[in-house]
Coordinates of C-alpha atoms in Angstrom, one line a residue:
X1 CA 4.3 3.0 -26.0
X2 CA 6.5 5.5 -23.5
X3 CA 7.0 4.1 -20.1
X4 CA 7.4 6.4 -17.0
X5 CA 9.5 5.7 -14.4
X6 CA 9.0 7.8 -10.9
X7 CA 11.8 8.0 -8.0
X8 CA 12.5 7.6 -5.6
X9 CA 9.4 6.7 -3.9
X10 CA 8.8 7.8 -1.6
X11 CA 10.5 10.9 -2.3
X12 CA 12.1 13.4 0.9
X13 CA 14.2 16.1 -1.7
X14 CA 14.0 15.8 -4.9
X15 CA 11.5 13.6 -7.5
X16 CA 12.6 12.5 -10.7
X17 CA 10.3 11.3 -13.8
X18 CA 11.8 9.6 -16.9
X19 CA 10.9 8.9 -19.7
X20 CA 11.3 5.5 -22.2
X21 CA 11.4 7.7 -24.8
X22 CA 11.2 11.2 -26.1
X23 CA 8.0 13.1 -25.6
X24 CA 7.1 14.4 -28.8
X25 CA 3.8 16.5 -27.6
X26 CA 4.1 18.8 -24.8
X27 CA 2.9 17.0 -21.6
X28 CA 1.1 18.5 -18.3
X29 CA 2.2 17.3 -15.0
X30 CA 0.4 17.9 -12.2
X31 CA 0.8 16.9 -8.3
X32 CA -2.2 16.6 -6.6
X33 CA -2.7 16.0 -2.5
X34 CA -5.0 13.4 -0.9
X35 CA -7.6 16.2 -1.3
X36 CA -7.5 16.0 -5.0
X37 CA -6.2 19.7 -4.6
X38 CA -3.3 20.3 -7.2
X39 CA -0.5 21.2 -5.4
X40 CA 2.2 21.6 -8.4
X41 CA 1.8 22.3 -12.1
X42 CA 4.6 22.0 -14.8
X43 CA 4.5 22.4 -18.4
X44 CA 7.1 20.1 -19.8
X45 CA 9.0 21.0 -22.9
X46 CA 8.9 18.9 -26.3
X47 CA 11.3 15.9 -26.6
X48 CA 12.0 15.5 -23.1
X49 CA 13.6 12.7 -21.5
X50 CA 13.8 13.4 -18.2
X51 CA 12.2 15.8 -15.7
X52 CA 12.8 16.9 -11.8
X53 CA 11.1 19.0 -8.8
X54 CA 12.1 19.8 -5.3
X55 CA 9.6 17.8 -2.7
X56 CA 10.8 19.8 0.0
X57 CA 8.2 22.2 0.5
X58 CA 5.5 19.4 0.7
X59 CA 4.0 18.2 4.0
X60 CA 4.3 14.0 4.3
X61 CA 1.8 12.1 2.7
X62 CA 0.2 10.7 -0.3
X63 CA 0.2 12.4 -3.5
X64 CA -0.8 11.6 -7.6
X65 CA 1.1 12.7 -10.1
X66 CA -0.7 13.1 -13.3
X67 CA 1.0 13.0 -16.5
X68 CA -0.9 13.8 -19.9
X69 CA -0.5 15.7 -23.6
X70 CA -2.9 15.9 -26.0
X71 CA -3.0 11.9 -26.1
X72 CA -2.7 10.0 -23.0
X73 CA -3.1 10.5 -19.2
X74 CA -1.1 8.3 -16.9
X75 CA -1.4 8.7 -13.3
X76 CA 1.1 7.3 -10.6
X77 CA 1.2 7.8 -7.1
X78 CA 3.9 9.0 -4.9
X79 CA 4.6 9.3 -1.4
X80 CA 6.3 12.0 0.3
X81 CA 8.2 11.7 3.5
X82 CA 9.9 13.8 5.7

């Protein structure tokens, strides 16, 4: 099973997600406030290993990033400071 690694947290610039291993499916991320409002969508290509996105333009706080394909869902958190 793929492990997901998320850093730095907490983020100020930029937020990295990697992956153990190649994602074979394409996978949904999503960024959701304390609101549960979804504040950043991505659609990730196939056979990914690695993925970033600018935190700049998002107030302090904390946030859940949601990762999921046609399989699995994992959610981690994430803090955001300025």
């Amino acid at each position: 099973n793929n492990s997901i690694a998320v850093f730095p947290n907490p983020a100020t610039d930029e937020v990295f997600i990697r992956f153990s291993g190649n994602q074979a499916k394409n996978t949904l991320l999503e960024l959701s406030n304390s609101l549960g409002q979804i504040v950043y969508r991505a659609q990730l290509p196939k056979n990914h290993r690695e993925f970033s996105f600018s935190a700049k333009n998002f107030p302090s706080g904390v946030y859940f990033l949601t990762i999921k394909n046609n399989e699995t869902t994992i959610q981690k958190k994430l803090s955001i400071l300025k």
